[in-house]
XYZ file of C-alpha atoms in Angstrom:
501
model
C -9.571 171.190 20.449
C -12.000 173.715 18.499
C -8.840 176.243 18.229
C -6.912 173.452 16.276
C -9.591 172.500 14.104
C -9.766 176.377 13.352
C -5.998 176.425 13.307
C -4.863 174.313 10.590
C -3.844 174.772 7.050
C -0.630 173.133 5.008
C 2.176 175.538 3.382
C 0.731 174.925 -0.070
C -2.636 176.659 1.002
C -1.317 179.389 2.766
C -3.287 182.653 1.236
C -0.550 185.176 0.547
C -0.511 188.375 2.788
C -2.029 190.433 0.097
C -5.094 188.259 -0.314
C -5.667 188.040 3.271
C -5.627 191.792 3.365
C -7.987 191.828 0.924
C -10.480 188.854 2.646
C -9.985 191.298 5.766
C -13.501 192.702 4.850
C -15.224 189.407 4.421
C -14.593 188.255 8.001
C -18.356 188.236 8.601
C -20.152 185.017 7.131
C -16.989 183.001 6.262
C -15.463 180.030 8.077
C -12.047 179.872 8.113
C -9.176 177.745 9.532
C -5.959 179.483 10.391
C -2.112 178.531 10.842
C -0.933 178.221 14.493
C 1.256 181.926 15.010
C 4.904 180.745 12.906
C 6.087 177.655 11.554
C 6.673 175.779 13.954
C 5.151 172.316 12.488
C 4.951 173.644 9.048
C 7.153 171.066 7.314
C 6.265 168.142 9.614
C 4.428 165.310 7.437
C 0.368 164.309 7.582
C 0.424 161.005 8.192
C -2.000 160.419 10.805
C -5.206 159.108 9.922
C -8.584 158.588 11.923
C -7.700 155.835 13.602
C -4.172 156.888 14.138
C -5.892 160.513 15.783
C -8.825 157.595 17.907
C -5.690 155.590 19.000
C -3.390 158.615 20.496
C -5.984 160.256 22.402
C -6.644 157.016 24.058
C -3.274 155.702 24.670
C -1.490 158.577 25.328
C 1.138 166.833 23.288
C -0.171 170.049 22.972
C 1.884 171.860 20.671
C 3.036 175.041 21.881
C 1.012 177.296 19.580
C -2.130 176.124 21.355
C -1.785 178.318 24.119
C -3.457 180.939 21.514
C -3.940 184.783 23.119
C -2.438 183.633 26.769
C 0.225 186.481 26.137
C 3.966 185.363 24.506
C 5.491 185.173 28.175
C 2.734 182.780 29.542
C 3.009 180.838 26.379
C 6.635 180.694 26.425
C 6.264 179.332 30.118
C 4.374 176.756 29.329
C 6.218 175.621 26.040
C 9.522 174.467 28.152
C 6.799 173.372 30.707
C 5.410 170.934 28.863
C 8.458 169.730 27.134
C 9.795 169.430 30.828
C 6.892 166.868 31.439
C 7.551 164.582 28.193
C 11.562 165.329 28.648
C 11.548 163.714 32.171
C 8.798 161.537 31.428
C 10.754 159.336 29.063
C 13.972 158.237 31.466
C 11.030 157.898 34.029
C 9.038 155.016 32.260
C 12.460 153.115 31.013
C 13.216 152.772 34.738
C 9.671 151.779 35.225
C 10.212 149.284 32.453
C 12.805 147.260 34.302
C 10.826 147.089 37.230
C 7.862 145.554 35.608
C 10.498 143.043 33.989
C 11.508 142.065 37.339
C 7.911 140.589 37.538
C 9.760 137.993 35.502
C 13.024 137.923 36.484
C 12.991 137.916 39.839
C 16.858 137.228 40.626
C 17.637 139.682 38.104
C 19.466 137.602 35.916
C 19.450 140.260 32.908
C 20.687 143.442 34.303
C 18.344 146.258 34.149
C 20.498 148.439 31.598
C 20.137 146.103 28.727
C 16.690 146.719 28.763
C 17.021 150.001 29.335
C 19.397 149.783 25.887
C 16.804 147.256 24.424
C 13.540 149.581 24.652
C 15.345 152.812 24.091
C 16.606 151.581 20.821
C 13.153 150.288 20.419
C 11.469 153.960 21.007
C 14.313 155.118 18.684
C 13.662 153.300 15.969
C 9.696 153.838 16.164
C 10.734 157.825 16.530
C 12.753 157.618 13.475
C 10.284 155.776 11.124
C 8.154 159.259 11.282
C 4.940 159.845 11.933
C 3.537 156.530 10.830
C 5.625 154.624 12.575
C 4.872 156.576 15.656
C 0.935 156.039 14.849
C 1.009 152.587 13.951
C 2.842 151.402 17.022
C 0.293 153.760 18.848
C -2.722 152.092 17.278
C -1.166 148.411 17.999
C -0.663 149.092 21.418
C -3.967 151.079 22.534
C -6.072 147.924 20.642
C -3.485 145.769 22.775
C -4.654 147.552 26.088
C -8.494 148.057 24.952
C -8.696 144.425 24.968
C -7.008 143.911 28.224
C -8.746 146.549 29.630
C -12.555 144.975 28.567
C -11.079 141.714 29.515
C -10.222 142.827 32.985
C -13.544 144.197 33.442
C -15.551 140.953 32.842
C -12.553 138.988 35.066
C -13.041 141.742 38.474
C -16.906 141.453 38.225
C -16.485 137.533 38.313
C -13.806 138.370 41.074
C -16.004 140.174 43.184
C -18.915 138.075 42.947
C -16.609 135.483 44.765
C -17.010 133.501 41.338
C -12.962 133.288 40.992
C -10.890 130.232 42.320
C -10.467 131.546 45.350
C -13.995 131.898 45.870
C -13.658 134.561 48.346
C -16.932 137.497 47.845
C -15.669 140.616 47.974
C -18.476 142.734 47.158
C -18.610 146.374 48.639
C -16.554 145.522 51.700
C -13.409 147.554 51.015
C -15.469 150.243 51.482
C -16.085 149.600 54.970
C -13.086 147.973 55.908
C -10.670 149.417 55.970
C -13.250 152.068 54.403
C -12.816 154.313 50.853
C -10.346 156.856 51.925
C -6.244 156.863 53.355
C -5.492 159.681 55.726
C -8.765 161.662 55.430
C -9.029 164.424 53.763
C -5.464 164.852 53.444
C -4.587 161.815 51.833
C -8.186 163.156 49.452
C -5.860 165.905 48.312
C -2.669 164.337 48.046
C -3.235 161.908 44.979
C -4.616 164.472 42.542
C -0.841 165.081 41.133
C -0.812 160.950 40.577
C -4.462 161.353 39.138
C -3.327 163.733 36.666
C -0.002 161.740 35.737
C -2.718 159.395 35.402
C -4.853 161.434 32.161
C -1.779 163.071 30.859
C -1.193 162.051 27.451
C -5.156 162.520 26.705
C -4.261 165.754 25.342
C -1.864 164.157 22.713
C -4.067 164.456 19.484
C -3.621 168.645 19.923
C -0.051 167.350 19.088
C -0.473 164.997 16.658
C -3.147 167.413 14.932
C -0.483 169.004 12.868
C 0.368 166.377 11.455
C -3.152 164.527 10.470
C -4.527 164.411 7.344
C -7.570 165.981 8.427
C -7.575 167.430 11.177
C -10.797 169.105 10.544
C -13.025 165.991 10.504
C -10.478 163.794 12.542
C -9.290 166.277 15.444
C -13.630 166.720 16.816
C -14.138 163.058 16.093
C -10.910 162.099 18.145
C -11.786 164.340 20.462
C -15.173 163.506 21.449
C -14.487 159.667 22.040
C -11.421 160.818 24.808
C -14.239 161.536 27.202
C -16.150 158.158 27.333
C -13.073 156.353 26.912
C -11.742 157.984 30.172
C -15.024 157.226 31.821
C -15.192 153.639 30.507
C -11.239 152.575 30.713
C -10.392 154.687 33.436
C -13.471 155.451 35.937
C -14.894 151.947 35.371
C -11.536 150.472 36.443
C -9.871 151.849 38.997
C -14.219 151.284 40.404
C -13.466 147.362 39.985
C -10.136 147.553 41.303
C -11.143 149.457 44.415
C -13.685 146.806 45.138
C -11.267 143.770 45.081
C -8.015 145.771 46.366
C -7.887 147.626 50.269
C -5.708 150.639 50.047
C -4.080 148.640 53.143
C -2.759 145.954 50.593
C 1.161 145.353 51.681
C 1.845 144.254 48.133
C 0.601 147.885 47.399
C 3.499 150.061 48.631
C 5.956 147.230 49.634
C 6.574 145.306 46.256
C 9.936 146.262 43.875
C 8.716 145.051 40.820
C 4.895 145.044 38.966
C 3.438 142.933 41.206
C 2.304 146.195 43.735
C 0.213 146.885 40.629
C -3.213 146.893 41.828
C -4.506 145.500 38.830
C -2.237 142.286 39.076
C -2.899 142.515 43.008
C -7.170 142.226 41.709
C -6.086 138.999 39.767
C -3.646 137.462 42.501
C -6.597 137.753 45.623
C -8.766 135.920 42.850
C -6.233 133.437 42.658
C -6.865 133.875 38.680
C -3.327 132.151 37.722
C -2.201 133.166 34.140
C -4.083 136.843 34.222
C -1.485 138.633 36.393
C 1.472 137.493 33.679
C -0.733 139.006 31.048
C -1.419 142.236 32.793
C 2.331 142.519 33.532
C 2.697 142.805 29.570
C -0.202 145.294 29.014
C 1.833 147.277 31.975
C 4.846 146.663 29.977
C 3.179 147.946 26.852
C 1.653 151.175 28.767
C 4.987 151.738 30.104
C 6.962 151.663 26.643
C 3.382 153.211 24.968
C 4.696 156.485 27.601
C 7.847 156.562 26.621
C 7.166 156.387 22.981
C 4.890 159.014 23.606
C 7.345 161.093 25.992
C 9.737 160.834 22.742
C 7.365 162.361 20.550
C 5.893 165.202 22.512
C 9.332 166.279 23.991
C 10.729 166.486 20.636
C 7.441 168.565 18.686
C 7.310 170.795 21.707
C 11.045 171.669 21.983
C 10.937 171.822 18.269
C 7.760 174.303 17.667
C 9.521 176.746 19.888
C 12.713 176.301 18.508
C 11.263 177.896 15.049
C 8.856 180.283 17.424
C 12.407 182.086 18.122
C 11.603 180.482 22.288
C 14.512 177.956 21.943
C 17.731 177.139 20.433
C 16.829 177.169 17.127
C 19.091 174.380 16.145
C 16.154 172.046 17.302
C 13.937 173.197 14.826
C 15.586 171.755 11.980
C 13.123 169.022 10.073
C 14.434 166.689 7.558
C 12.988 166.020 3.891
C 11.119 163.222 5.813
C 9.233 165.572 8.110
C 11.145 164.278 11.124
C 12.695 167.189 13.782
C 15.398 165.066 14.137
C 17.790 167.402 16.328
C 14.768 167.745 18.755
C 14.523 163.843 18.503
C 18.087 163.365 19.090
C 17.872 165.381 22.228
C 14.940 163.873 24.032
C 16.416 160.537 23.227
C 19.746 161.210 24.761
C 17.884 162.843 28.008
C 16.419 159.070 27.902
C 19.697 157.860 28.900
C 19.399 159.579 32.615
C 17.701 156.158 33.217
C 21.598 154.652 33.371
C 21.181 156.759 36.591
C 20.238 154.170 38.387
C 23.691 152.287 38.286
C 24.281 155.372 39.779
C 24.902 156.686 43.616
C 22.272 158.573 44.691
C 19.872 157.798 41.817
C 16.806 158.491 44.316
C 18.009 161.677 45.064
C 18.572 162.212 40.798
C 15.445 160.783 39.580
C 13.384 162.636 42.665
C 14.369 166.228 42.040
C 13.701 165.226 38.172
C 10.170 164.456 38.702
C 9.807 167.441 41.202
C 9.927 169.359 37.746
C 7.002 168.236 36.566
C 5.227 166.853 39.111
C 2.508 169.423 38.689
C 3.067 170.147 34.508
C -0.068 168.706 33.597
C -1.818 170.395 35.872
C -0.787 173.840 35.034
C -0.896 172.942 31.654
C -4.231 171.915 31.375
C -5.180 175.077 33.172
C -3.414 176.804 31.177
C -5.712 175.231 28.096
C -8.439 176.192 29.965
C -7.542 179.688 29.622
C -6.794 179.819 26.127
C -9.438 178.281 25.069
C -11.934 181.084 27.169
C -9.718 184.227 25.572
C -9.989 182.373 21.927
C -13.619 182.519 22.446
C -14.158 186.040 24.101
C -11.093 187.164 21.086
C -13.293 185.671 18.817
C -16.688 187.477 19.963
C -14.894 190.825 20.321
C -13.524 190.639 16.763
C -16.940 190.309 15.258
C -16.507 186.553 14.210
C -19.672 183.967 14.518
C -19.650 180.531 16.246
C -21.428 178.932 13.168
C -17.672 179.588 11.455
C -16.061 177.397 13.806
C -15.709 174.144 11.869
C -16.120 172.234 15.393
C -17.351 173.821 18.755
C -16.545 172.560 22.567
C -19.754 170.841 23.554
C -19.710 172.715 26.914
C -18.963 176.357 25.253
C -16.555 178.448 27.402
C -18.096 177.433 30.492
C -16.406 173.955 30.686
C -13.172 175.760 30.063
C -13.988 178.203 33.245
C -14.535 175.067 35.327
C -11.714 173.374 34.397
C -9.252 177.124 34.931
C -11.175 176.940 38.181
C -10.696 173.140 39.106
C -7.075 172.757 38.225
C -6.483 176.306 40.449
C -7.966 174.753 43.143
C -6.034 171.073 42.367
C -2.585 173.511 42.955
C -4.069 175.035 45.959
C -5.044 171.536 47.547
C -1.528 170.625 46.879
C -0.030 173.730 47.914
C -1.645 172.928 51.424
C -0.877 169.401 51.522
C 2.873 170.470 50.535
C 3.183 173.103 53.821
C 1.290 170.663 56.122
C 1.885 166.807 54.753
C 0.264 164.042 56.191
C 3.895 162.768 57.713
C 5.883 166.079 58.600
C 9.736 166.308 58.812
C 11.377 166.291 62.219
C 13.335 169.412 60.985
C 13.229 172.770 59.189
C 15.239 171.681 56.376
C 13.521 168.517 55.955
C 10.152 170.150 55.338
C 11.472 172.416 52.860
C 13.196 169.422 51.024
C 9.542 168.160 51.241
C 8.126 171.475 50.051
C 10.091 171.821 46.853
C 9.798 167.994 46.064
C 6.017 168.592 46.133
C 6.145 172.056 44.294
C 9.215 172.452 42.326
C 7.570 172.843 39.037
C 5.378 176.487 40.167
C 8.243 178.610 40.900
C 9.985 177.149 37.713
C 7.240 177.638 35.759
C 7.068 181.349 37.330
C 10.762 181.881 36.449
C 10.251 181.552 32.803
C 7.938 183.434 32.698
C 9.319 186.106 34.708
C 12.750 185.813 32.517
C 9.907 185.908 29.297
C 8.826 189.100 30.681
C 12.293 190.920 31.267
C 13.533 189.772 27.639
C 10.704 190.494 25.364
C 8.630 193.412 27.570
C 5.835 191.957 26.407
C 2.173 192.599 27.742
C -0.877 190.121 27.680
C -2.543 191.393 24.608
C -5.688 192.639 24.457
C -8.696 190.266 22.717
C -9.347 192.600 19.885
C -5.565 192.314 19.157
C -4.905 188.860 19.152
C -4.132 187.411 15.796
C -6.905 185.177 14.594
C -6.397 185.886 10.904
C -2.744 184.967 10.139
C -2.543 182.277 7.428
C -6.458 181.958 7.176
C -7.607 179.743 4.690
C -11.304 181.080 3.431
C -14.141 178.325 3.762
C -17.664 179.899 2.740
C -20.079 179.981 5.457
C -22.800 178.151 3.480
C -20.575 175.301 2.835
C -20.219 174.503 6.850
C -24.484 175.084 6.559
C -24.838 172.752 4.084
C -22.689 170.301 5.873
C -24.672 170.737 8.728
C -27.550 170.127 6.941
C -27.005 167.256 6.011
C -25.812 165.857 9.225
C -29.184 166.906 10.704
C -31.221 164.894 7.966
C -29.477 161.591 8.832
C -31.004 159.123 10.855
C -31.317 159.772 14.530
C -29.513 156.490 15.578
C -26.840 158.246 13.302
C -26.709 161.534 14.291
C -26.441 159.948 18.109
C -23.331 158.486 16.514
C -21.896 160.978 15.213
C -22.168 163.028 18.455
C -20.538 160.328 20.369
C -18.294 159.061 18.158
């Protein structure tokens, strides 16, 4: 997230080319934030504020110009890759949406395309109010889910204690019987594609950074509190949940509607009667929060490389309002795939769909990884300080190499699990039917950026040519000191704050 805070700047404050010809000799000692490579997001309005920025990265896009110095083919990859991921993502969660509903509705009374028509009017609507709209709503719904979430917590501790009115102890002994792990080591490696479904979306505020209205103070800030919250609301969770729930649970796999959530499952073994209802909703509300979400990062992505020259550029057209509404239109109507399921051979639809980006967020975040270590090395090799980043990744460039390394080694873990699964085909054609449901999304991702390549002949650039200074708005290095200063003569029970928070 440093490389946004350094890459940010409105149209008005563009320097002209001249002037940043002439700051060209100044680079030493100044701090300076620069414009993402085109204008992608230029026109697109700032009207997230802090707690719109807090909210996203907790409930859940990386804009394409993030990928800064991976080389235009590798970039251009990973543009459509992502909006793949959101694109899908949205007719995904609407199914998902009538599931949950069946929670309720049991006999299906309401047939499941009028809520499919009632919530993607509802994400239409949100979409079309701007960015406001699309941050309030976010801000409603992660408070919604924080509460929920805290609420759950003190609820599975009283659970497992045997203090619910079932007063059954649970304790520890899932993890004996029938013991932590599915399948060994195999069934290890096969949920790290569901654990990363899982934390996609955490990402978002690189996204919605273009269109904050300070994104210098708000984008760290933001930033910082996505890693406790994923330790508190995620970790902490899924801990309490695996203490009440066996992974042998047949409500787990073998329920058609919300109630194989585990979290509902945690409430029904307490025989806690009015909790699982509520935690239907706050699945309901995660569900639609996703799609909402989908909506929004879809339509920024397909819309940054529309005016990047990497798509049709008929998406990148943004009204007076600061809405890409042609991008908008387009991941909406790509919503409507979830009438598929009136469909014959929806399974066979929706599968191959998700094969396209079952691994997105993987390679994506990888692909981060990588950006963010040649935007550092770029930045040494250019003769630029640290001290003129406004914000710096508290783990330097060495968090970024273990996460490159981690998330090669997630795709190699699944690359194994997808030649040698834990239940095999019978047949030849069976296990590469298997094969490609598992690992569709590499060889895609390969193909654009082979076809990248063969348009454009275009090289991975080297790190003392990789733009850094395009669009660079000049902030004085003693300015950032001073700040500094001043942060380090607070209070230490605020300057703990301010590190966390």
């Amino acid at each position: 997230m440093e490389m946004e805070a350094f890459h940010d700047l409105s149209e008005d404050e563009r320097p002209s080319d001249d002037s940043v010809k002439d700051q060209e000799t100044e680079k030493r000692g100044i701090a300076t934030e620069s414009l993402l490579p085109g204008p992608p997001e230029d026109k697109l309005h700032r009207g997230l504020n802090g707690l719109h920025m807090q909210m996203i990265a907790f409930g859940g896009s990386i804009g394409t110009g993030l990928f800064v110095g991976s080389g235009h083919a590798w970039g251009f990859a990973m543009g459509w890759n992502y909006w793949m991921q959101w694109v899908v993502a949205l007719p995904f969660e609407l199914t998902v949406s009538t599931i949950v509903i069946r929670y309720w509705d049991v006999d299906g009374k309401i047939t499941s395309g009028v809520w499919i028509t009632i919530f993607l009017v509802l994400i239409t609507i949100i979409n079309f109010f701007g960015v406001k709209g699309y941050g309030n709503v976010e801000v409603a719904g992660s408070m919604f889910k924080i509460v929920a979430v805290l609420a759950f917590f003190i609820i599975a501790i009283v659970i497992d204690a045997g203090g619910a009115p079932s007063g059954q102890y649970f304790g520890a002994k899932t993890w004996s019987d029938p013991g932590p792990t599915n399948n060994g080591f195999k069934g290890f490696c096969s949920v790290f594609v569901t654990a990363a479904f899982g934390y996609a979306g955490t990402e978002l505020v690189g996204l919605a950074a273009r269109e904050s209205a300070n994104p210098r103070k708000e984008i760290p800030k933001a930033s910082k509190q996505v890693v406790y919250r994923i330790i508190l609301f995620y970790c902490l969770s899924l801990f309490l949940v695996g203490l009440i729930v066996p992974y042998n649970n047949p409500h787990l796999a073998g329920a058609k509607n919300a109630s194989s959530s585990p979290f509902v499952i945690a409430m029904d073994l307490g025989g806690v009667k009015v909790m699982p209802h509520i935690f239907n909703a706050v699945i309901l509300v995660s569900v639609l929060s996703v799609g909402n979400s989908a909506s929004y990062g879809a339509s920024r992505t397909i819309a940054g490389m529309a005016l990047a020259g990497q798509a049709p550029k008929i998406f990148g057209y943004i009204d007076n309002r600061g809405r890409p509404v042609v991008a908008l239109g387009l991941s909406l109507v790509i919503g409507c795939l979830a009438y598929l399921q009136y469909a014959s051979g929806q399974d066979v639809i929706f599968s191959w769909l998700l094969a396209l980006s079952g691994l997105s967020s993987i390679i994506t975040w990888g692909s981060v990884c990588a950006a963010h270590i040649r935007f550092r090395l770029a930045f040494e090799r250019q003769g630029h300080s640290l001290d003129e980043l406004p914000w710096k990744s508290p783990l330097g460039i060495w968090g970024s190499v273990f996460g490159l390394v981690f998330n090669v080694v997630v795709l190699l873990l699944n690359f194994y699990i997808s030649v040698a699964p834990i239940h095999p085909a019978a047949d030849a054609n069976g296990r590469a039917y298997d094969f490609f449901q598992s690992y569709l999304t590499v060889p895609v991702v390969i193909a654009f950026f082979v076809f990248a390549k063969l348009k454009w002949r275009v090289t991975m650039p080297a790190l003392e040519d990789i733009d850094l200074d395009t669009g660079r708005e000049i902030v004085p290095l003693d300015i950032l000191r001073a700040e500094r200063e001043e942060s380090n003569q607070l209070p230490t029970i605020n300057k703990l704050w301010n590190l966390l928070c």
